[in-house]
Amino acid sequence: MTDAPTSISLDAHLAIAGPAAESFARLWRTLWRQDHLPAELLELCRLTMARLHGDAGEQAAANIELGGHAPSPGRRDAVLSGTALDDPAFSPADKAVLLFAEYYWMDPQSITDEAADAVKAHFGEAGLVMLIEALGCIDGRIRAARCLRDLTAAAPAKETAHVG
Amino acid sequence: MSAKPRATGPGTQTGNVIRDSAMGLIPETVDEIIALNGHVWRDSLVPPSLLEIIRLRNARTVNCVFCKSVRYDVARRDGLSEDRAEMVADGYEDSALAPREKAALALADAYLNFPAGMAPDGAARLSCTFQPAEIASMLVALMTFNFTSRMAVSIGGMPEEPLPITEVSLAISTS
């Protein structure tokens, strides 16, 4: 495997872990096919997390789970530049979800009741729970991918050291 | 942290703490989350005591009061005493934990840190200590522990004070 891991390509890199990795991969695919939150909005959450992690590889990764629900280039760029919350092209529902994602990324303990209530006002309690699940998966996969990237980057140096 | 739960469970009393929680509101994912938790523990490529150590490190970092109080029976049976469980605190590198346990905790910290990731010497240490499949297995476990503990914190309604340490059966979240 030669591509650098991202949240999108992670499953191939973790498959050697066996049934648990397969289960996590199924959960990941389900996120993009549920009825509580639009897949396009979840993708904007993934891009928000990619921006907050400062992860260029993650920002560039094409999400193969989206099918025909990819965000427009304008919405994608606004999220990646951090201007979406002030952009009239984003609805109040979009902004509620993206603001919640920023709180979640910073620290779940920082999430305000107002931010959670705003998500519930648009998507209900189940929508809020679905959002928290999705953010947990997205953030976790970005973190795991970053660890794997660092392990891969360190591997050639180790081999060289052994040869030398 | 919100003192009041932001979402309540489906009102079921199945005995499974995941199904009866707010996660039970999402039928599309709840079965897979329960299955995932079972696979993480039962099909892990590292021993349960090692999994428990990284689960507790995650619980401390996320500050999930529930997660910090729980001790899984499978880890106890695998030899993780309370004395050793307490060694996951900051300063674990100077503790009596085994080198593999310290390396696993370093992986957990690399995953949990801002920014996530590890320095070359940390990556080399991990590669020398674990097989790639073991590292992959621990990363899947970390994602699962982190996902569920952050879920609990995000939903709110958690007590502020520590809860008593309680040994629980793995079955409460896997069957």
Short mmCIF file of N, CA and C in Angstrom, two decimals, chain B:
data_model
loop_
_atom_site.label_atom_id
_atom_site.label_comp_id
_atom_site.label_asym_id
_atom_site.label_seq_id
_atom_site.Cartn_x
_atom_site.Cartn_y
_atom_site.Cartn_z
N MET B 1 -19.52 21.26 30.70
CA MET B 1 -20.29 20.07 30.33
C MET B 1 -21.75 20.26 30.76
N SER B 2 -22.66 19.91 29.88
CA SER B 2 -24.07 20.10 30.20
C SER B 2 -24.51 19.16 31.32
N ALA B 3 -25.18 19.73 32.33
CA ALA B 3 -25.66 18.89 33.44
C ALA B 3 -26.90 18.10 33.03
N LYS B 4 -27.56 18.57 31.99
CA LYS B 4 -28.82 17.93 31.55
C LYS B 4 -28.56 17.17 30.25
N PRO B 5 -29.05 15.93 30.15
CA PRO B 5 -28.84 15.21 28.88
C PRO B 5 -29.48 15.94 27.71
N ARG B 6 -28.74 16.01 26.61
CA ARG B 6 -29.27 16.70 25.42
C ARG B 6 -30.10 15.78 24.55
N ALA B 7 -30.03 14.50 24.83
CA ALA B 7 -30.86 13.52 24.12
C ALA B 7 -31.07 12.36 25.07
N THR B 8 -32.21 11.77 24.98
CA THR B 8 -32.50 10.63 25.85
C THR B 8 -32.60 9.36 25.01
N GLY B 9 -32.50 8.23 25.67
CA GLY B 9 -32.54 6.96 24.97
C GLY B 9 -33.92 6.64 24.43
N PRO B 10 -34.03 5.50 23.78
CA PRO B 10 -35.31 5.13 23.17
C PRO B 10 -36.33 4.61 24.19
N GLY B 11 -35.93 4.56 25.47
CA GLY B 11 -36.86 4.08 26.49
C GLY B 11 -36.86 2.57 26.66
N THR B 12 -35.90 1.91 26.03
CA THR B 12 -35.80 0.46 26.15
C THR B 12 -35.01 0.09 27.41
N GLN B 13 -35.18 -1.13 27.86
CA GLN B 13 -34.39 -1.65 28.98
C GLN B 13 -33.90 -3.03 28.59
N THR B 14 -33.04 -3.06 27.58
CA THR B 14 -32.55 -4.33 27.07
C THR B 14 -31.39 -4.87 27.91
N GLY B 15 -30.80 -4.00 28.75
CA GLY B 15 -29.63 -4.40 29.51
C GLY B 15 -28.34 -4.08 28.79
N ASN B 16 -28.42 -3.69 27.52
CA ASN B 16 -27.22 -3.27 26.79
C ASN B 16 -27.11 -1.74 26.91
N VAL B 17 -26.01 -1.28 27.49
CA VAL B 17 -25.88 0.15 27.79
C VAL B 17 -25.81 1.02 26.53
N ILE B 18 -25.40 0.43 25.43
CA ILE B 18 -25.37 1.20 24.18
C ILE B 18 -26.77 1.29 23.58
N ARG B 19 -27.46 0.16 23.50
CA ARG B 19 -28.80 0.16 22.89
C ARG B 19 -29.78 1.00 23.70
N ASP B 20 -29.63 1.01 25.02
CA ASP B 20 -30.56 1.75 25.87
C ASP B 20 -30.18 3.23 26.00
N SER B 21 -29.04 3.61 25.46
CA SER B 21 -28.60 5.01 25.52
C SER B 21 -29.17 5.78 24.33
N ALA B 22 -28.78 7.04 24.22
CA ALA B 22 -29.23 7.86 23.09
C ALA B 22 -28.82 7.23 21.75
N MET B 23 -27.76 6.42 21.75
CA MET B 23 -27.36 5.78 20.49
C MET B 23 -28.44 4.85 19.97
N GLY B 24 -29.32 4.42 20.87
CA GLY B 24 -30.45 3.59 20.45
C GLY B 24 -31.45 4.33 19.58
N LEU B 25 -31.32 5.64 19.48
CA LEU B 25 -32.22 6.43 18.62
C LEU B 25 -31.89 6.26 17.14
N ILE B 26 -30.72 5.69 16.87
CA ILE B 26 -30.28 5.58 15.46
C ILE B 26 -30.23 4.10 15.08
N PRO B 27 -31.34 3.56 14.61
CA PRO B 27 -31.36 2.12 14.28
C PRO B 27 -30.37 1.75 13.18
N GLU B 28 -30.02 2.71 12.34
CA GLU B 28 -29.09 2.39 11.24
C GLU B 28 -27.69 2.05 11.75
N THR B 29 -27.32 2.58 12.92
CA THR B 29 -25.94 2.41 13.37
C THR B 29 -25.80 1.62 14.68
N VAL B 30 -26.86 1.54 15.47
CA VAL B 30 -26.67 1.01 16.83
C VAL B 30 -26.21 -0.45 16.83
N ASP B 31 -26.74 -1.26 15.92
CA ASP B 31 -26.32 -2.67 15.90
C ASP B 31 -24.84 -2.79 15.56
N GLU B 32 -24.39 -1.96 14.63
CA GLU B 32 -22.98 -2.04 14.23
C GLU B 32 -22.07 -1.53 15.34
N ILE B 33 -22.52 -0.52 16.09
CA ILE B 33 -21.70 -0.02 17.19
C ILE B 33 -21.56 -1.10 18.27
N ILE B 34 -22.63 -1.80 18.55
CA ILE B 34 -22.57 -2.90 19.53
C ILE B 34 -21.65 -4.01 19.00
N ALA B 35 -21.81 -4.35 17.74
CA ALA B 35 -20.95 -5.39 17.15
C ALA B 35 -19.49 -4.95 17.18
N LEU B 36 -19.25 -3.69 16.86
CA LEU B 36 -17.88 -3.15 16.87
C LEU B 36 -17.25 -3.29 18.25
N ASN B 37 -18.00 -2.92 19.27
CA ASN B 37 -17.48 -3.03 20.63
C ASN B 37 -17.11 -4.48 20.95
N GLY B 38 -17.95 -5.40 20.54
CA GLY B 38 -17.65 -6.82 20.76
C GLY B 38 -16.40 -7.26 20.02
N HIS B 39 -16.29 -6.86 18.76
CA HIS B 39 -15.10 -7.25 17.97
C HIS B 39 -13.83 -6.66 18.57
N VAL B 40 -13.91 -5.41 19.02
CA VAL B 40 -12.72 -4.77 19.57
C VAL B 40 -12.16 -5.59 20.72
N TRP B 41 -13.04 -6.11 21.57
CA TRP B 41 -12.56 -6.86 22.74
C TRP B 41 -12.31 -8.33 22.43
N ARG B 42 -13.20 -8.93 21.68
CA ARG B 42 -13.10 -10.40 21.51
C ARG B 42 -12.14 -10.81 20.40
N ASP B 43 -11.95 -9.95 19.42
CA ASP B 43 -11.09 -10.30 18.29
C ASP B 43 -9.80 -9.46 18.27
N SER B 44 -9.50 -8.85 19.39
CA SER B 44 -8.32 -7.99 19.43
C SER B 44 -7.04 -8.81 19.23
N LEU B 45 -6.06 -8.18 18.62
CA LEU B 45 -4.76 -8.83 18.43
C LEU B 45 -3.80 -8.51 19.56
N VAL B 46 -4.27 -7.75 20.54
CA VAL B 46 -3.49 -7.52 21.76
C VAL B 46 -4.35 -7.95 22.95
N PRO B 47 -3.75 -8.25 24.09
CA PRO B 47 -4.52 -8.78 25.23
C PRO B 47 -5.47 -7.74 25.82
N PRO B 48 -6.55 -8.22 26.49
CA PRO B 48 -7.53 -7.30 27.08
C PRO B 48 -6.93 -6.33 28.09
N SER B 49 -5.91 -6.75 28.82
CA SER B 49 -5.32 -5.83 29.80
C SER B 49 -4.67 -4.63 29.10
N LEU B 50 -4.10 -4.88 27.93
CA LEU B 50 -3.50 -3.78 27.17
C LEU B 50 -4.58 -2.86 26.60
N LEU B 51 -5.66 -3.47 26.13
CA LEU B 51 -6.79 -2.66 25.63
C LEU B 51 -7.34 -1.78 26.76
N GLU B 52 -7.47 -2.38 27.94
CA GLU B 52 -8.03 -1.63 29.07
C GLU B 52 -7.15 -0.44 29.44
N ILE B 53 -5.86 -0.64 29.34
CA ILE B 53 -4.93 0.45 29.65
C ILE B 53 -5.13 1.63 28.70
N ILE B 54 -5.27 1.35 27.41
CA ILE B 54 -5.46 2.48 26.48
C ILE B 54 -6.88 3.03 26.59
N ARG B 55 -7.85 2.17 26.93
CA ARG B 55 -9.21 2.69 27.15
C ARG B 55 -9.21 3.67 28.32
N LEU B 56 -8.51 3.33 29.39
CA LEU B 56 -8.49 4.21 30.56
C LEU B 56 -7.71 5.49 30.29
N ARG B 57 -6.66 5.40 29.47
CA ARG B 57 -5.93 6.61 29.11
C ARG B 57 -6.85 7.56 28.32
N ASN B 58 -7.60 6.98 27.39
CA ASN B 58 -8.57 7.78 26.64
C ASN B 58 -9.61 8.39 27.57
N ALA B 59 -10.11 7.59 28.51
CA ALA B 59 -11.15 8.07 29.43
C ALA B 59 -10.66 9.27 30.23
N ARG B 60 -9.40 9.21 30.67
CA ARG B 60 -8.82 10.32 31.42
C ARG B 60 -8.70 11.57 30.55
N THR B 61 -8.23 11.38 29.33
CA THR B 61 -8.00 12.52 28.44
C THR B 61 -9.31 13.20 28.06
N VAL B 62 -10.31 12.38 27.75
CA VAL B 62 -11.62 12.93 27.35
C VAL B 62 -12.39 13.42 28.59
N ASN B 63 -11.99 12.93 29.74
CA ASN B 63 -12.68 13.22 31.01
C ASN B 63 -14.11 12.72 30.99
N CYS B 64 -14.27 11.46 30.59
CA CYS B 64 -15.58 10.82 30.65
C CYS B 64 -15.70 10.14 32.03
N VAL B 65 -16.54 10.70 32.87
CA VAL B 65 -16.65 10.21 34.25
C VAL B 65 -17.12 8.75 34.28
N PHE B 66 -18.05 8.42 33.41
CA PHE B 66 -18.53 7.03 33.35
C PHE B 66 -17.39 6.09 32.96
N CYS B 67 -16.70 6.45 31.86
CA CYS B 67 -15.65 5.56 31.33
C CYS B 67 -14.52 5.38 32.34
N LYS B 68 -14.22 6.44 33.10
CA LYS B 68 -13.13 6.35 34.07
C LYS B 68 -13.46 5.41 35.23
N SER B 69 -14.75 5.27 35.51
CA SER B 69 -15.14 4.46 36.68
C SER B 69 -15.23 2.97 36.36
N VAL B 70 -15.33 2.64 35.09
CA VAL B 70 -15.58 1.25 34.69
C VAL B 70 -14.28 0.46 34.60
N ARG B 71 -14.32 -0.79 35.05
CA ARG B 71 -13.23 -1.74 34.81
C ARG B 71 -13.86 -2.99 34.19
N TYR B 72 -13.42 -3.35 33.01
CA TYR B 72 -14.00 -4.52 32.35
C TYR B 72 -13.46 -5.81 32.95
N ASP B 73 -14.37 -6.75 33.13
CA ASP B 73 -14.01 -8.03 33.75
C ASP B 73 -12.93 -8.78 32.96
N VAL B 74 -12.97 -8.67 31.64
CA VAL B 74 -12.00 -9.41 30.84
C VAL B 74 -10.57 -8.92 31.08
N ALA B 75 -10.45 -7.64 31.36
CA ALA B 75 -9.12 -7.09 31.64
C ALA B 75 -8.65 -7.50 33.03
N ARG B 76 -9.56 -7.51 33.97
CA ARG B 76 -9.23 -7.99 35.32
C ARG B 76 -8.74 -9.44 35.26
N ARG B 77 -9.48 -10.25 34.52
CA ARG B 77 -9.10 -11.68 34.41
C ARG B 77 -7.76 -11.83 33.71
N ASP B 78 -7.43 -10.84 32.88
CA ASP B 78 -6.15 -10.88 32.16
C ASP B 78 -5.02 -10.33 33.02
N GLY B 79 -5.34 -9.94 34.25
CA GLY B 79 -4.28 -9.57 35.19
C GLY B 79 -4.12 -8.09 35.47
N LEU B 80 -5.03 -7.27 34.97
CA LEU B 80 -4.89 -5.83 35.22
C LEU B 80 -5.47 -5.47 36.59
N SER B 81 -4.60 -5.35 37.58
CA SER B 81 -5.05 -4.96 38.93
C SER B 81 -5.36 -3.47 38.96
N GLU B 82 -6.02 -3.02 40.02
CA GLU B 82 -6.33 -1.60 40.14
C GLU B 82 -5.05 -0.77 40.28
N ASP B 83 -4.08 -1.32 40.98
CA ASP B 83 -2.80 -0.61 41.12
C ASP B 83 -2.21 -0.30 39.74
N ARG B 84 -2.26 -1.29 38.87
CA ARG B 84 -1.69 -1.08 37.53
C ARG B 84 -2.59 -0.17 36.69
N ALA B 85 -3.88 -0.29 36.88
CA ALA B 85 -4.80 0.59 36.13
C ALA B 85 -4.52 2.05 36.47
N GLU B 86 -4.18 2.31 37.71
CA GLU B 86 -3.92 3.69 38.12
C GLU B 86 -2.63 4.25 37.52
N MET B 87 -1.78 3.36 37.03
CA MET B 87 -0.50 3.82 36.47
C MET B 87 -0.66 4.48 35.09
N VAL B 88 -1.87 4.49 34.55
CA VAL B 88 -2.05 5.15 33.25
C VAL B 88 -2.06 6.67 33.39
N ALA B 89 -1.97 7.17 34.61
CA ALA B 89 -1.95 8.62 34.83
C ALA B 89 -0.72 9.24 34.17
N ASP B 90 -0.72 10.58 34.09
CA ASP B 90 0.47 11.26 33.56
C ASP B 90 1.69 10.82 34.37
N GLY B 91 2.79 10.65 33.70
CA GLY B 91 3.98 10.13 34.36
C GLY B 91 4.11 8.62 34.23
N TYR B 92 3.28 8.01 33.38
CA TYR B 92 3.30 6.55 33.22
C TYR B 92 4.65 6.03 32.74
N GLU B 93 5.42 6.89 32.04
CA GLU B 93 6.73 6.42 31.55
C GLU B 93 7.65 6.04 32.71
N ASP B 94 7.42 6.63 33.87
CA ASP B 94 8.25 6.33 35.05
C ASP B 94 7.60 5.29 35.96
N SER B 95 6.51 4.72 35.52
CA SER B 95 5.78 3.76 36.36
C SER B 95 6.37 2.36 36.21
N ALA B 96 5.75 1.42 36.91
CA ALA B 96 6.19 0.02 36.84
C ALA B 96 5.51 -0.74 35.70
N LEU B 97 4.79 -0.04 34.85
CA LEU B 97 4.17 -0.71 33.70
C LEU B 97 5.25 -1.31 32.80
N ALA B 98 4.87 -2.35 32.08
CA ALA B 98 5.82 -3.02 31.19
C ALA B 98 6.09 -2.14 29.97
N PRO B 99 7.23 -2.35 29.30
CA PRO B 99 7.55 -1.55 28.10
C PRO B 99 6.45 -1.58 27.04
N ARG B 100 5.83 -2.75 26.83
CA ARG B 100 4.74 -2.81 25.85
C ARG B 100 3.56 -1.95 26.29
N GLU B 101 3.28 -1.93 27.57
CA GLU B 101 2.17 -1.12 28.07
C GLU B 101 2.48 0.37 27.89
N LYS B 102 3.70 0.75 28.19
CA LYS B 102 4.08 2.16 28.02
C LYS B 102 4.05 2.55 26.54
N ALA B 103 4.48 1.65 25.68
CA ALA B 103 4.45 1.96 24.24
C ALA B 103 3.00 2.09 23.76
N ALA B 104 2.12 1.25 24.29
CA ALA B 104 0.69 1.35 23.90
C ALA B 104 0.11 2.68 24.38
N LEU B 105 0.49 3.11 25.56
CA LEU B 105 0.01 4.40 26.07
C LEU B 105 0.56 5.55 25.23
N ALA B 106 1.77 5.41 24.77
CA ALA B 106 2.35 6.45 23.90
C ALA B 106 1.57 6.52 22.59
N LEU B 107 1.14 5.38 22.08
CA LEU B 107 0.29 5.38 20.88
C LEU B 107 -1.03 6.09 21.18
N ALA B 108 -1.61 5.79 22.34
CA ALA B 108 -2.86 6.44 22.71
C ALA B 108 -2.68 7.96 22.78
N ASP B 109 -1.59 8.40 23.36
CA ASP B 109 -1.34 9.84 23.44
C ASP B 109 -1.13 10.45 22.05
N ALA B 110 -0.44 9.72 21.19
CA ALA B 110 -0.23 10.23 19.82
C ALA B 110 -1.57 10.41 19.13
N TYR B 111 -2.48 9.47 19.35
CA TYR B 111 -3.82 9.54 18.77
C TYR B 111 -4.62 10.70 19.38
N LEU B 112 -4.51 10.88 20.68
CA LEU B 112 -5.37 11.83 21.40
C LEU B 112 -4.85 13.25 21.38
N ASN B 113 -3.57 13.42 21.07
CA ASN B 113 -2.96 14.75 21.16
C ASN B 113 -3.49 15.73 20.12
N PHE B 114 -3.24 17.01 20.36
CA PHE B 114 -3.45 18.07 19.38
C PHE B 114 -2.08 18.64 19.04
N PRO B 115 -1.58 18.51 17.84
CA PRO B 115 -2.16 17.72 16.76
C PRO B 115 -1.89 16.23 16.98
N ALA B 116 -2.78 15.41 16.42
CA ALA B 116 -2.57 13.96 16.50
C ALA B 116 -1.37 13.58 15.65
N GLY B 117 -0.67 12.56 16.10
CA GLY B 117 0.48 12.09 15.34
C GLY B 117 1.67 11.86 16.25
N MET B 118 2.72 11.31 15.68
CA MET B 118 3.87 10.98 16.52
C MET B 118 5.18 11.39 15.87
N ALA B 119 6.13 11.70 16.72
CA ALA B 119 7.47 12.06 16.26
C ALA B 119 8.17 10.79 15.78
N PRO B 120 9.22 10.96 14.95
CA PRO B 120 9.91 9.78 14.40
C PRO B 120 10.41 8.81 15.47
N ASP B 121 10.93 9.31 16.58
CA ASP B 121 11.43 8.38 17.59
C ASP B 121 10.28 7.60 18.24
N GLY B 122 9.14 8.24 18.41
CA GLY B 122 7.97 7.54 18.95
C GLY B 122 7.47 6.49 17.99
N ALA B 123 7.48 6.82 16.69
CA ALA B 123 7.04 5.86 15.67
C ALA B 123 7.99 4.67 15.63
N ALA B 124 9.27 4.94 15.73
CA ALA B 124 10.25 3.85 15.70
C ALA B 124 10.10 2.94 16.92
N ARG B 125 9.85 3.54 18.06
CA ARG B 125 9.65 2.75 19.28
C ARG B 125 8.43 1.83 19.14
N LEU B 126 7.38 2.38 18.58
CA LEU B 126 6.16 1.59 18.42
C LEU B 126 6.39 0.43 17.44
N SER B 127 7.06 0.73 16.34
CA SER B 127 7.32 -0.30 15.33
C SER B 127 8.22 -1.40 15.85
N CYS B 128 9.10 -1.06 16.78
CA CYS B 128 9.98 -2.07 17.36
C CYS B 128 9.26 -2.92 18.40
N THR B 129 8.16 -2.40 18.94
CA THR B 129 7.47 -3.07 20.05
C THR B 129 6.30 -3.92 19.58
N PHE B 130 5.64 -3.48 18.52
CA PHE B 130 4.42 -4.16 18.06
C PHE B 130 4.51 -4.50 16.58
N GLN B 131 3.81 -5.57 16.21
CA GLN B 131 3.63 -5.91 14.80
C GLN B 131 2.63 -4.92 14.19
N PRO B 132 2.70 -4.70 12.87
CA PRO B 132 1.75 -3.78 12.23
C PRO B 132 0.28 -4.13 12.52
N ALA B 133 -0.03 -5.43 12.54
CA ALA B 133 -1.43 -5.81 12.79
C ALA B 133 -1.85 -5.47 14.22
N GLU B 134 -0.91 -5.57 15.15
CA GLU B 134 -1.23 -5.19 16.54
C GLU B 134 -1.48 -3.68 16.64
N ILE B 135 -0.67 -2.91 15.93
CA ILE B 135 -0.87 -1.45 15.93
C ILE B 135 -2.23 -1.11 15.32
N ALA B 136 -2.55 -1.77 14.22
CA ALA B 136 -3.85 -1.53 13.57
C ALA B 136 -4.98 -1.88 14.53
N SER B 137 -4.82 -2.99 15.23
CA SER B 137 -5.86 -3.43 16.19
C SER B 137 -6.03 -2.39 17.30
N MET B 138 -4.93 -1.86 17.80
CA MET B 138 -5.04 -0.84 18.86
C MET B 138 -5.63 0.46 18.33
N LEU B 139 -5.33 0.80 17.08
CA LEU B 139 -5.92 2.03 16.52
C LEU B 139 -7.43 1.89 16.37
N VAL B 140 -7.89 0.72 15.94
CA VAL B 140 -9.34 0.53 15.85
C VAL B 140 -9.97 0.61 17.25
N ALA B 141 -9.29 0.04 18.23
CA ALA B 141 -9.80 0.11 19.61
C ALA B 141 -9.83 1.57 20.08
N LEU B 142 -8.77 2.31 19.80
CA LEU B 142 -8.73 3.72 20.22
C LEU B 142 -9.85 4.51 19.57
N MET B 143 -10.08 4.30 18.28
CA MET B 143 -11.17 5.01 17.62
C MET B 143 -12.50 4.69 18.29
N THR B 144 -12.68 3.43 18.65
CA THR B 144 -13.95 3.01 19.26
C THR B 144 -14.10 3.59 20.66
N PHE B 145 -13.06 3.50 21.47
CA PHE B 145 -13.14 4.05 22.83
C PHE B 145 -13.36 5.56 22.80
N ASN B 146 -12.62 6.23 21.91
CA ASN B 146 -12.70 7.69 21.82
C ASN B 146 -14.08 8.13 21.33
N PHE B 147 -14.56 7.42 20.34
CA PHE B 147 -15.89 7.69 19.75
C PHE B 147 -16.98 7.59 20.82
N THR B 148 -16.94 6.53 21.61
CA THR B 148 -18.02 6.32 22.59
C THR B 148 -17.88 7.24 23.80
N SER B 149 -16.66 7.51 24.23
CA SER B 149 -16.51 8.39 25.39
C SER B 149 -16.85 9.84 25.03
N ARG B 150 -16.46 10.26 23.84
CA ARG B 150 -16.83 11.62 23.42
C ARG B 150 -18.33 11.72 23.16
N MET B 151 -18.92 10.63 22.75
CA MET B 151 -20.38 10.60 22.63
C MET B 151 -21.02 10.87 23.99
N ALA B 152 -20.55 10.17 25.01
CA ALA B 152 -21.12 10.33 26.35
C ALA B 152 -20.97 11.77 26.85
N VAL B 153 -19.80 12.35 26.62
CA VAL B 153 -19.57 13.73 27.06
C VAL B 153 -20.44 14.70 26.26
N SER B 154 -20.54 14.49 24.97
CA SER B 154 -21.31 15.40 24.12
C SER B 154 -22.80 15.37 24.45
N ILE B 155 -23.30 14.21 24.75
CA ILE B 155 -24.73 14.09 25.08
C ILE B 155 -25.03 14.80 26.41
N GLY B 156 -24.06 14.80 27.32
CA GLY B 156 -24.23 15.52 28.59
C GLY B 156 -24.97 14.70 29.63
N GLY B 157 -25.25 15.38 30.76
CA GLY B 157 -25.94 14.70 31.84
C GLY B 157 -25.03 13.85 32.70
N MET B 158 -23.73 14.09 32.59
CA MET B 158 -22.76 13.29 33.32
C MET B 158 -22.48 13.93 34.68
N PRO B 159 -22.32 13.13 35.73
CA PRO B 159 -21.97 13.72 37.02
C PRO B 159 -20.60 14.39 36.96
N GLU B 160 -20.42 15.43 37.76
CA GLU B 160 -19.13 16.13 37.77
C GLU B 160 -18.13 15.40 38.66
N GLU B 161 -18.62 14.79 39.72
CA GLU B 161 -17.75 14.13 40.68
C GLU B 161 -17.42 12.72 40.20
N PRO B 162 -16.24 12.20 40.57
CA PRO B 162 -15.89 10.83 40.17
C PRO B 162 -16.88 9.81 40.73
N LEU B 163 -17.09 8.76 39.97
CA LEU B 163 -17.95 7.66 40.42
C LEU B 163 -17.07 6.56 41.01
N PRO B 164 -17.64 5.71 41.85
CA PRO B 164 -16.84 4.60 42.39
C PRO B 164 -16.36 3.67 41.27
N ILE B 165 -15.16 3.11 41.45
CA ILE B 165 -14.66 2.13 40.49
C ILE B 165 -15.58 0.91 40.52
N THR B 166 -16.03 0.49 39.34
CA THR B 166 -16.99 -0.61 39.26
C THR B 166 -16.56 -1.60 38.19
N GLU B 167 -16.43 -2.85 38.59
CA GLU B 167 -16.13 -3.88 37.58
C GLU B 167 -17.42 -4.29 36.90
N VAL B 168 -17.38 -4.31 35.57
CA VAL B 168 -18.58 -4.67 34.81
C VAL B 168 -18.24 -5.77 33.81
N SER B 169 -19.27 -6.49 33.45
CA SER B 169 -19.11 -7.53 32.43
C SER B 169 -19.09 -6.89 31.05
N LEU B 170 -18.24 -7.41 30.21
CA LEU B 170 -18.20 -6.92 28.83
C LEU B 170 -19.56 -7.08 28.16
N ALA B 171 -20.35 -8.00 28.66
CA ALA B 171 -21.65 -8.29 28.04
C ALA B 171 -22.60 -7.09 28.07
N ILE B 172 -22.37 -6.13 28.99
CA ILE B 172 -23.31 -5.01 29.07
C ILE B 172 -23.26 -4.12 27.83
N SER B 173 -22.20 -4.26 27.04
CA SER B 173 -22.12 -3.40 25.85
C SER B 173 -21.89 -4.19 24.57
N THR B 174 -21.95 -5.51 24.66
CA THR B 174 -21.65 -6.29 23.45
C THR B 174 -22.72 -7.31 23.10
N SER B 175 -23.75 -7.43 23.92
CA SER B 175 -24.75 -8.46 23.60
C SER B 175 -26.16 -7.91 23.78
#
